[in-house]
Amino acid sequence: MDKLIYVAMTGAAHIDRAQTLHSNNLANVGTSGFRADLAQARSVQVYGQGYSGRVYALTEQPGSDFRQGPLMQTGRDLDTAITGEGFFAVRGSDGKEAYSRSDDFTVDSTGALRDGAGRQVLGEGGPISVPAYDALYIGSDGTVSIQPEGQGPESLVQLDRIKLVKPDHGTLTKGPDGLLHSKSSAPLASSPDVSLQSGMLEGSNVNAVNEMTSILELARQFDLEVKLMKSAEQNDEAASQLLQVN
């Protein structure tokens, strides 16, 4: 009985983890530039005293789906989507450099360029600060230029270039903040190969139908594990009654 309930409990715990992952994906189906998290299950042999005949299921997150999401035209100058591979460098909540595809930029009241989640966008020289302007342009290579307030279009000033990186996906890991981080913890080098398209937003690459299907399938599997735990409890009660009779 102990082995049965432990196997069922372990299965239910890992199914719950998978449910959390798929639910998070579904919740971000409308988040600009979101990369879906992947989930997989594998069998793990349990070794110990006696014959090693027990195998448990283990749910793990092997990484993220880096396929590009759909591009949507907005016509807004500060909406700037990456076409193809690459990431924007932003300042994470811990103050360190992190990487994102969130491309719905804004300029706050202090002049800081921020992404849709309010994180500071980093340039080649650090956080990008924008003085008062009449027009702002972001080039295909990430250069940020403005038409200063009260001046004509002939007086464009280049402020900085958004730091764009194009690392191997295996060198990145997604943190609890939803941002991608370098596994080495060292800032990544800029790449000149990343291309931007102004007036566009990249949607999430989450497939809502697949996520819903996975959630329903996992719910049925969780119910099965709960039934196994109840069966184990019933078996234990029956065994106790037999011992009392004897």
PDB file of C-alpha atoms in Angstrom:
ATOM      1  CA  MET A   1       0.000   0.000   0.000  1.00  0.00           C
ATOM      2  CA  ASP A   2       2.807   2.419   0.928  1.00  0.00           C
ATOM      3  CA  LYS A   3       4.418   1.995  -2.478  1.00  0.00           C
ATOM      4  CA  LEU A   4       1.100   2.513  -4.286  1.00  0.00           C
ATOM      5  CA  ILE A   5       0.226   5.728  -2.482  1.00  0.00           C
ATOM      6  CA  TYR A   6       3.758   7.087  -2.894  1.00  0.00           C
ATOM      7  CA  VAL A   7       3.716   6.423  -6.641  1.00  0.00           C
ATOM      8  CA  ALA A   8       0.275   8.059  -6.967  1.00  0.00           C
ATOM      9  CA  MET A   9       1.309  11.035  -4.840  1.00  0.00           C
ATOM     10  CA  THR A  10       4.482  11.568  -6.870  1.00  0.00           C
ATOM     11  CA  GLY A  11       2.534  11.405 -10.117  1.00  0.00           C
ATOM     12  CA  ALA A  12      -0.049  13.907  -8.876  1.00  0.00           C
ATOM     13  CA  ALA A  13       2.657  16.339  -7.718  1.00  0.00           C
ATOM     14  CA  HIS A  14       4.415  16.356 -11.087  1.00  0.00           C
ATOM     15  CA  ILE A  15       1.124  16.634 -12.984  1.00  0.00           C
ATOM     16  CA  ASP A  16       0.361  19.705 -10.868  1.00  0.00           C
ATOM     17  CA  ARG A  17       3.718  21.220 -11.901  1.00  0.00           C
ATOM     18  CA  ALA A  18       2.930  20.590 -15.557  1.00  0.00           C
ATOM     19  CA  GLN A  19      -0.516  22.167 -15.093  1.00  0.00           C
ATOM     20  CA  THR A  20       1.113  25.280 -13.634  1.00  0.00           C
ATOM     21  CA  LEU A  21       3.445  25.576 -16.624  1.00  0.00           C
ATOM     22  CA  HIS A  22       0.686  25.162 -19.240  1.00  0.00           C
ATOM     23  CA  SER A  23      -1.611  27.528 -17.334  1.00  0.00           C
ATOM     24  CA  ASN A  24       1.116  30.172 -17.334  1.00  0.00           C
ATOM     25  CA  ASN A  25       1.522  29.739 -21.088  1.00  0.00           C
ATOM     26  CA  LEU A  26      -2.221  30.139 -21.615  1.00  0.00           C
ATOM     27  CA  ALA A  27      -2.320  33.216 -19.374  1.00  0.00           C
ATOM     28  CA  ASN A  28       0.323  34.846 -21.594  1.00  0.00           C
ATOM     29  CA  VAL A  29      -1.335  34.119 -24.923  1.00  0.00           C
ATOM     30  CA  GLY A  30      -1.829  37.866 -25.350  1.00  0.00           C
ATOM     31  CA  THR A  31       1.569  38.979 -24.004  1.00  0.00           C
ATOM     32  CA  SER A  32       3.728  40.675 -26.605  1.00  0.00           C
ATOM     33  CA  GLY A  33       6.828  38.645 -27.506  1.00  0.00           C
ATOM     34  CA  PHE A  34       6.128  35.880 -24.964  1.00  0.00           C
ATOM     35  CA  ARG A  35       7.949  32.589 -25.511  1.00  0.00           C
ATOM     36  CA  ALA A  36       6.023  29.478 -24.483  1.00  0.00           C
ATOM     37  CA  ASP A  37       7.638  27.211 -21.897  1.00  0.00           C
ATOM     38  CA  LEU A  38       8.032  23.568 -22.826  1.00  0.00           C
ATOM     39  CA  ALA A  39       7.233  20.644 -20.532  1.00  0.00           C
ATOM     40  CA  GLN A  40       8.193  17.008 -20.741  1.00  0.00           C
ATOM     41  CA  ALA A  41       7.845  13.920 -18.581  1.00  0.00           C
ATOM     42  CA  ARG A  42      10.325  11.097 -18.247  1.00  0.00           C
ATOM     43  CA  SER A  43      10.605   7.913 -16.251  1.00  0.00           C
ATOM     44  CA  VAL A  44      13.114   7.845 -13.390  1.00  0.00           C
ATOM     45  CA  GLN A  45      14.373   4.647 -11.819  1.00  0.00           C
ATOM     46  CA  VAL A  46      14.287   4.600  -8.027  1.00  0.00           C
ATOM     47  CA  TYR A  47      17.172   2.771  -6.403  1.00  0.00           C
ATOM     48  CA  GLY A  48      17.295   1.559  -2.826  1.00  0.00           C
ATOM     49  CA  GLN A  49      17.271  -1.542  -0.706  1.00  0.00           C
ATOM     50  CA  GLY A  50      15.910  -4.613  -2.432  1.00  0.00           C
ATOM     51  CA  TYR A  51      14.986  -5.016  -6.075  1.00  0.00           C
ATOM     52  CA  SER A  52      14.973  -1.761  -8.044  1.00  0.00           C
ATOM     53  CA  GLY A  53      11.620  -2.224  -9.701  1.00  0.00           C
ATOM     54  CA  ARG A  54      10.011   1.132  -9.047  1.00  0.00           C
ATOM     55  CA  VAL A  55       9.873   3.819 -11.728  1.00  0.00           C
ATOM     56  CA  TYR A  56       8.424   7.268 -11.089  1.00  0.00           C
ATOM     57  CA  ALA A  57       7.387  10.036 -13.458  1.00  0.00           C
ATOM     58  CA  LEU A  58       9.309  13.295 -13.432  1.00  0.00           C
ATOM     59  CA  THR A  59       8.008  16.483 -15.032  1.00  0.00           C
ATOM     60  CA  GLU A  60      10.704  18.916 -16.116  1.00  0.00           C
ATOM     61  CA  GLN A  61      11.063  22.091 -18.147  1.00  0.00           C
ATOM     62  CA  PRO A  62      13.670  21.507 -20.858  1.00  0.00           C
ATOM     63  CA  GLY A  63      13.501  25.077 -22.122  1.00  0.00           C
ATOM     64  CA  SER A  64      11.342  27.484 -24.092  1.00  0.00           C
ATOM     65  CA  ASP A  65       9.859  27.541 -27.569  1.00  0.00           C
ATOM     66  CA  PHE A  66      11.884  30.154 -29.459  1.00  0.00           C
ATOM     67  CA  ARG A  67       9.826  30.176 -32.639  1.00  0.00           C
ATOM     68  CA  GLN A  68       8.756  33.649 -33.712  1.00  0.00           C
ATOM     69  CA  GLY A  69       5.242  34.788 -32.916  1.00  0.00           C
ATOM     70  CA  PRO A  70       2.936  36.470 -35.428  1.00  0.00           C
ATOM     71  CA  LEU A  71       3.766  40.050 -36.433  1.00  0.00           C
ATOM     72  CA  MET A  72       0.974  42.605 -36.173  1.00  0.00           C
ATOM     73  CA  GLN A  73       1.088  46.046 -37.760  1.00  0.00           C
ATOM     74  CA  THR A  74       0.217  48.918 -35.423  1.00  0.00           C
ATOM     75  CA  GLY A  75       1.714  51.976 -37.134  1.00  0.00           C
ATOM     76  CA  ARG A  76       2.994  53.227 -33.769  1.00  0.00           C
ATOM     77  CA  ASP A  77       6.601  54.462 -33.953  1.00  0.00           C
ATOM     78  CA  LEU A  78       7.585  52.988 -30.577  1.00  0.00           C
ATOM     79  CA  ASP A  79       6.283  49.505 -31.448  1.00  0.00           C
ATOM     80  CA  THR A  80       9.392  47.809 -32.798  1.00  0.00           C
ATOM     81  CA  ALA A  81       9.431  44.063 -33.463  1.00  0.00           C
ATOM     82  CA  ILE A  82      12.479  41.875 -33.950  1.00  0.00           C
ATOM     83  CA  THR A  83      12.305  39.984 -37.239  1.00  0.00           C
ATOM     84  CA  GLY A  84      13.950  36.598 -36.928  1.00  0.00           C
ATOM     85  CA  GLU A  85      16.350  35.687 -34.132  1.00  0.00           C
ATOM     86  CA  GLY A  86      17.521  37.991 -31.361  1.00  0.00           C
ATOM     87  CA  PHE A  87      16.528  39.714 -28.118  1.00  0.00           C
ATOM     88  CA  PHE A  88      16.378  43.166 -26.555  1.00  0.00           C
ATOM     89  CA  ALA A  89      18.590  43.831 -23.531  1.00  0.00           C
ATOM     90  CA  VAL A  90      16.652  45.158 -20.532  1.00  0.00           C
ATOM     91  CA  ARG A  91      17.358  45.758 -16.863  1.00  0.00           C
ATOM     92  CA  GLY A  92      15.781  43.030 -14.728  1.00  0.00           C
ATOM     93  CA  SER A  93      14.225  43.491 -11.297  1.00  0.00           C
ATOM     94  CA  ASP A  94      17.571  42.483  -9.748  1.00  0.00           C
ATOM     95  CA  GLY A  95      19.330  45.293 -11.612  1.00  0.00           C
ATOM     96  CA  LYS A  96      21.187  42.902 -13.885  1.00  0.00           C
ATOM     97  CA  GLU A  97      21.020  42.631 -17.660  1.00  0.00           C
ATOM     98  CA  ALA A  98      18.341  40.307 -18.988  1.00  0.00           C
ATOM     99  CA  TYR A  99      16.778  39.639 -22.386  1.00  0.00           C
ATOM    100  CA  SER A 100      13.269  39.946 -23.764  1.00  0.00           C
ATOM    101  CA  ARG A 101      11.217  40.146 -26.949  1.00  0.00           C
ATOM    102  CA  SER A 102       8.721  42.611 -25.446  1.00  0.00           C
ATOM    103  CA  ASP A 103       8.602  45.299 -28.122  1.00  0.00           C
ATOM    104  CA  ASP A 104       5.866  47.760 -27.100  1.00  0.00           C
ATOM    105  CA  PHE A 105       8.140  50.556 -25.927  1.00  0.00           C
ATOM    106  CA  THR A 106       7.181  53.698 -24.048  1.00  0.00           C
ATOM    107  CA  VAL A 107       9.022  56.762 -22.742  1.00  0.00           C
ATOM    108  CA  ASP A 108       8.186  57.549 -19.124  1.00  0.00           C
ATOM    109  CA  SER A 109       7.954  60.959 -17.454  1.00  0.00           C
ATOM    110  CA  THR A 110      11.691  60.928 -16.658  1.00  0.00           C
ATOM    111  CA  GLY A 111      12.627  60.192 -20.268  1.00  0.00           C
ATOM    112  CA  ALA A 112      13.601  56.555 -19.719  1.00  0.00           C
ATOM    113  CA  LEU A 113      12.849  54.159 -22.586  1.00  0.00           C
ATOM    114  CA  ARG A 114      10.926  51.191 -21.187  1.00  0.00           C
ATOM    115  CA  ASP A 115       9.326  48.036 -22.539  1.00  0.00           C
ATOM    116  CA  GLY A 116       5.667  47.099 -22.103  1.00  0.00           C
ATOM    117  CA  ALA A 117       6.335  45.652 -18.637  1.00  0.00           C
ATOM    118  CA  GLY A 118       8.036  48.852 -17.438  1.00  0.00           C
ATOM    119  CA  ARG A 119      11.598  47.541 -17.584  1.00  0.00           C
ATOM    120  CA  GLN A 120      14.358  49.897 -18.703  1.00  0.00           C
ATOM    121  CA  VAL A 121      15.624  49.202 -22.210  1.00  0.00           C
ATOM    122  CA  LEU A 122      19.417  49.098 -22.411  1.00  0.00           C
ATOM    123  CA  GLY A 123      21.554  50.684 -25.097  1.00  0.00           C
ATOM    124  CA  GLU A 124      25.217  50.262 -25.948  1.00  0.00           C
ATOM    125  CA  GLY A 125      26.043  52.754 -23.189  1.00  0.00           C
ATOM    126  CA  GLY A 126      23.557  51.643 -20.536  1.00  0.00           C
ATOM    127  CA  PRO A 127      19.882  52.576 -19.968  1.00  0.00           C
ATOM    128  CA  ILE A 128      18.519  54.739 -22.762  1.00  0.00           C
ATOM    129  CA  SER A 129      17.365  58.205 -21.692  1.00  0.00           C
ATOM    130  CA  VAL A 130      15.351  60.351 -24.099  1.00  0.00           C
ATOM    131  CA  PRO A 131      15.236  64.171 -23.788  1.00  0.00           C
ATOM    132  CA  ALA A 132      12.197  66.205 -24.839  1.00  0.00           C
ATOM    133  CA  TYR A 133      11.316  65.520 -28.468  1.00  0.00           C
ATOM    134  CA  ASP A 134       8.743  66.140 -31.148  1.00  0.00           C
ATOM    135  CA  ALA A 135       9.377  62.819 -32.926  1.00  0.00           C
ATOM    136  CA  LEU A 136      11.232  59.624 -32.066  1.00  0.00           C
ATOM    137  CA  TYR A 137      12.481  57.024 -34.521  1.00  0.00           C
ATOM    138  CA  ILE A 138      13.936  53.560 -34.013  1.00  0.00           C
ATOM    139  CA  GLY A 139      15.932  52.273 -36.970  1.00  0.00           C
ATOM    140  CA  SER A 140      16.122  48.719 -38.268  1.00  0.00           C
ATOM    141  CA  ASP A 141      19.516  48.335 -36.555  1.00  0.00           C
ATOM    142  CA  GLY A 142      18.194  49.615 -33.201  1.00  0.00           C
ATOM    143  CA  THR A 143      19.450  53.186 -33.434  1.00  0.00           C
ATOM    144  CA  VAL A 144      17.285  55.605 -31.448  1.00  0.00           C
ATOM    145  CA  SER A 145      16.993  59.081 -32.979  1.00  0.00           C
ATOM    146  CA  ILE A 146      14.854  62.060 -32.060  1.00  0.00           C
ATOM    147  CA  GLN A 147      13.729  65.316 -33.543  1.00  0.00           C
ATOM    148  CA  PRO A 148      14.410  67.666 -30.610  1.00  0.00           C
ATOM    149  CA  GLU A 149      11.494  69.641 -29.264  1.00  0.00           C
ATOM    150  CA  GLY A 150      10.876  72.836 -31.204  1.00  0.00           C
ATOM    151  CA  GLN A 151      13.282  71.961 -34.047  1.00  0.00           C
ATOM    152  CA  GLY A 152      12.742  70.827 -37.623  1.00  0.00           C
ATOM    153  CA  PRO A 153      13.098  67.359 -39.110  1.00  0.00           C
ATOM    154  CA  GLU A 154      16.537  68.263 -40.473  1.00  0.00           C
ATOM    155  CA  SER A 155      17.949  68.372 -36.928  1.00  0.00           C
ATOM    156  CA  LEU A 156      17.696  64.651 -36.104  1.00  0.00           C
ATOM    157  CA  VAL A 157      19.935  63.558 -33.219  1.00  0.00           C
ATOM    158  CA  GLN A 158      21.051  59.949 -32.734  1.00  0.00           C
ATOM    159  CA  LEU A 159      20.916  59.151 -29.025  1.00  0.00           C
ATOM    160  CA  ASP A 160      22.018  55.537 -28.736  1.00  0.00           C
ATOM    161  CA  ARG A 161      21.539  52.072 -30.189  1.00  0.00           C
ATOM    162  CA  ILE A 162      19.347  49.523 -28.435  1.00  0.00           C
ATOM    163  CA  LYS A 163      21.496  46.620 -27.299  1.00  0.00           C
ATOM    164  CA  LEU A 164      20.469  43.635 -29.402  1.00  0.00           C
ATOM    165  CA  VAL A 165      21.870  40.159 -28.796  1.00  0.00           C
ATOM    166  CA  LYS A 166      21.692  36.938 -30.758  1.00  0.00           C
ATOM    167  CA  PRO A 167      23.035  34.151 -28.530  1.00  0.00           C
ATOM    168  CA  ASP A 168      22.710  30.424 -28.926  1.00  0.00           C
ATOM    169  CA  HIS A 169      19.444  29.396 -27.276  1.00  0.00           C
ATOM    170  CA  GLY A 170      21.268  26.811 -25.184  1.00  0.00           C
ATOM    171  CA  THR A 171      23.117  29.578 -23.334  1.00  0.00           C
ATOM    172  CA  LEU A 172      19.873  31.109 -22.039  1.00  0.00           C
ATOM    173  CA  THR A 173      17.587  30.173 -19.190  1.00  0.00           C
ATOM    174  CA  LYS A 174      14.214  31.687 -18.271  1.00  0.00           C
ATOM    175  CA  GLY A 175      13.998  33.090 -14.754  1.00  0.00           C
ATOM    176  CA  PRO A 176      11.009  33.456 -12.407  1.00  0.00           C
ATOM    177  CA  ASP A 177      10.621  37.030 -13.699  1.00  0.00           C
ATOM    178  CA  GLY A 178       9.793  35.694 -17.171  1.00  0.00           C
ATOM    179  CA  LEU A 179      12.981  37.157 -18.644  1.00  0.00           C
ATOM    180  CA  LEU A 180      15.784  35.233 -20.283  1.00  0.00           C
ATOM    181  CA  HIS A 181      19.146  35.262 -18.540  1.00  0.00           C
ATOM    182  CA  SER A 182      22.621  34.194 -19.551  1.00  0.00           C
ATOM    183  CA  LYS A 183      23.565  30.902 -17.868  1.00  0.00           C
ATOM    184  CA  SER A 184      27.052  32.291 -17.304  1.00  0.00           C
ATOM    185  CA  SER A 185      25.583  35.390 -15.547  1.00  0.00           C
ATOM    186  CA  ALA A 186      27.851  37.561 -17.726  1.00  0.00           C
ATOM    187  CA  PRO A 187      26.292  40.152 -20.067  1.00  0.00           C
ATOM    188  CA  LEU A 188      26.089  38.966 -23.663  1.00  0.00           C
ATOM    189  CA  ALA A 189      27.854  40.721 -26.512  1.00  0.00           C
ATOM    190  CA  SER A 190      25.849  42.866 -28.912  1.00  0.00           C
ATOM    191  CA  SER A 191      25.089  41.452 -32.338  1.00  0.00           C
ATOM    192  CA  PRO A 192      24.880  43.479 -35.558  1.00  0.00           C
ATOM    193  CA  ASP A 193      22.787  40.746 -37.208  1.00  0.00           C
ATOM    194  CA  VAL A 194      19.506  41.481 -35.400  1.00  0.00           C
ATOM    195  CA  SER A 195      16.959  43.384 -37.478  1.00  0.00           C
ATOM    196  CA  LEU A 196      13.999  45.464 -36.257  1.00  0.00           C
ATOM    197  CA  GLN A 197      10.808  46.558 -37.933  1.00  0.00           C
ATOM    198  CA  SER A 198       9.146  49.742 -36.711  1.00  0.00           C
ATOM    199  CA  GLY A 199       5.376  49.998 -36.380  1.00  0.00           C
ATOM    200  CA  MET A 200       5.008  46.270 -35.676  1.00  0.00           C
ATOM    201  CA  LEU A 201       4.371  44.128 -32.615  1.00  0.00           C
ATOM    202  CA  GLU A 202       5.232  40.470 -32.204  1.00  0.00           C
ATOM    203  CA  GLY A 203       2.519  38.417 -30.585  1.00  0.00           C
ATOM    204  CA  SER A 204       2.966  35.487 -28.225  1.00  0.00           C
ATOM    205  CA  ASN A 205       3.959  32.187 -29.844  1.00  0.00           C
ATOM    206  CA  VAL A 206       1.638  30.266 -27.499  1.00  0.00           C
ATOM    207  CA  ASN A 207      -0.835  27.967 -29.264  1.00  0.00           C
ATOM    208  CA  ALA A 208      -3.969  28.394 -27.150  1.00  0.00           C
ATOM    209  CA  VAL A 209      -5.653  25.242 -28.504  1.00  0.00           C
ATOM    210  CA  ASN A 210      -2.639  23.050 -27.701  1.00  0.00           C
ATOM    211  CA  GLU A 211      -2.355  24.518 -24.211  1.00  0.00           C
ATOM    212  CA  MET A 212      -6.053  23.953 -23.460  1.00  0.00           C
ATOM    213  CA  THR A 213      -5.820  20.376 -24.738  1.00  0.00           C
ATOM    214  CA  SER A 214      -2.794  19.715 -22.524  1.00  0.00           C
ATOM    215  CA  ILE A 215      -4.520  21.198 -19.479  1.00  0.00           C
ATOM    216  CA  LEU A 216      -7.617  18.999 -19.967  1.00  0.00           C
ATOM    217  CA  GLU A 217      -5.495  15.892 -20.499  1.00  0.00           C
ATOM    218  CA  LEU A 218      -3.455  16.613 -17.371  1.00  0.00           C
ATOM    219  CA  ALA A 219      -6.668  17.156 -15.378  1.00  0.00           C
ATOM    220  CA  ARG A 220      -7.855  13.657 -16.308  1.00  0.00           C
ATOM    221  CA  GLN A 221      -4.489  12.207 -15.345  1.00  0.00           C
ATOM    222  CA  PHE A 222      -4.600  14.028 -11.995  1.00  0.00           C
ATOM    223  CA  ASP A 223      -8.063  12.556 -11.279  1.00  0.00           C
ATOM    224  CA  LEU A 224      -6.657   9.090 -11.968  1.00  0.00           C
ATOM    225  CA  GLU A 225      -3.833   9.621  -9.479  1.00  0.00           C
ATOM    226  CA  VAL A 226      -6.335  10.772  -6.834  1.00  0.00           C
ATOM    227  CA  LYS A 227      -8.400   7.593  -7.421  1.00  0.00           C
ATOM    228  CA  LEU A 228      -5.264   5.496  -6.919  1.00  0.00           C
ATOM    229  CA  MET A 229      -4.605   7.246  -3.600  1.00  0.00           C
ATOM    230  CA  LYS A 230      -8.185   6.528  -2.506  1.00  0.00           C
ATOM    231  CA  SER A 231      -7.756   2.880  -3.528  1.00  0.00           C
ATOM    232  CA  ALA A 232      -4.588   2.701  -1.444  1.00  0.00           C
ATOM    233  CA  GLU A 233      -6.492   4.098   1.538  1.00  0.00           C
ATOM    234  CA  GLN A 234      -9.288   1.562   1.073  1.00  0.00           C
ATOM    235  CA  ASN A 235      -6.759  -1.272   0.840  1.00  0.00           C
ATOM    236  CA  ASP A 236      -5.160  -0.080   4.072  1.00  0.00           C
ATOM    237  CA  GLU A 237      -8.537  -0.024   5.853  1.00  0.00           C
ATOM    238  CA  ALA A 238      -9.363  -3.513   4.587  1.00  0.00           C
ATOM    239  CA  ALA A 239      -5.990  -4.838   5.781  1.00  0.00           C
ATOM    240  CA  SER A 240      -6.532  -3.287   9.217  1.00  0.00           C
ATOM    241  CA  GLN A 241      -9.950  -4.955   9.528  1.00  0.00           C
ATOM    242  CA  LEU A 242      -8.410  -8.327   8.658  1.00  0.00           C
ATOM    243  CA  LEU A 243      -5.775  -7.893  11.378  1.00  0.00           C
ATOM    244  CA  GLN A 244      -8.480  -6.984  13.921  1.00  0.00           C
ATOM    245  CA  VAL A 245     -10.465 -10.129  13.043  1.00  0.00           C
ATOM    246  CA  ASN A 246      -7.412 -12.341  13.482  1.00  0.00           C
TER     247      ASN A 246
END
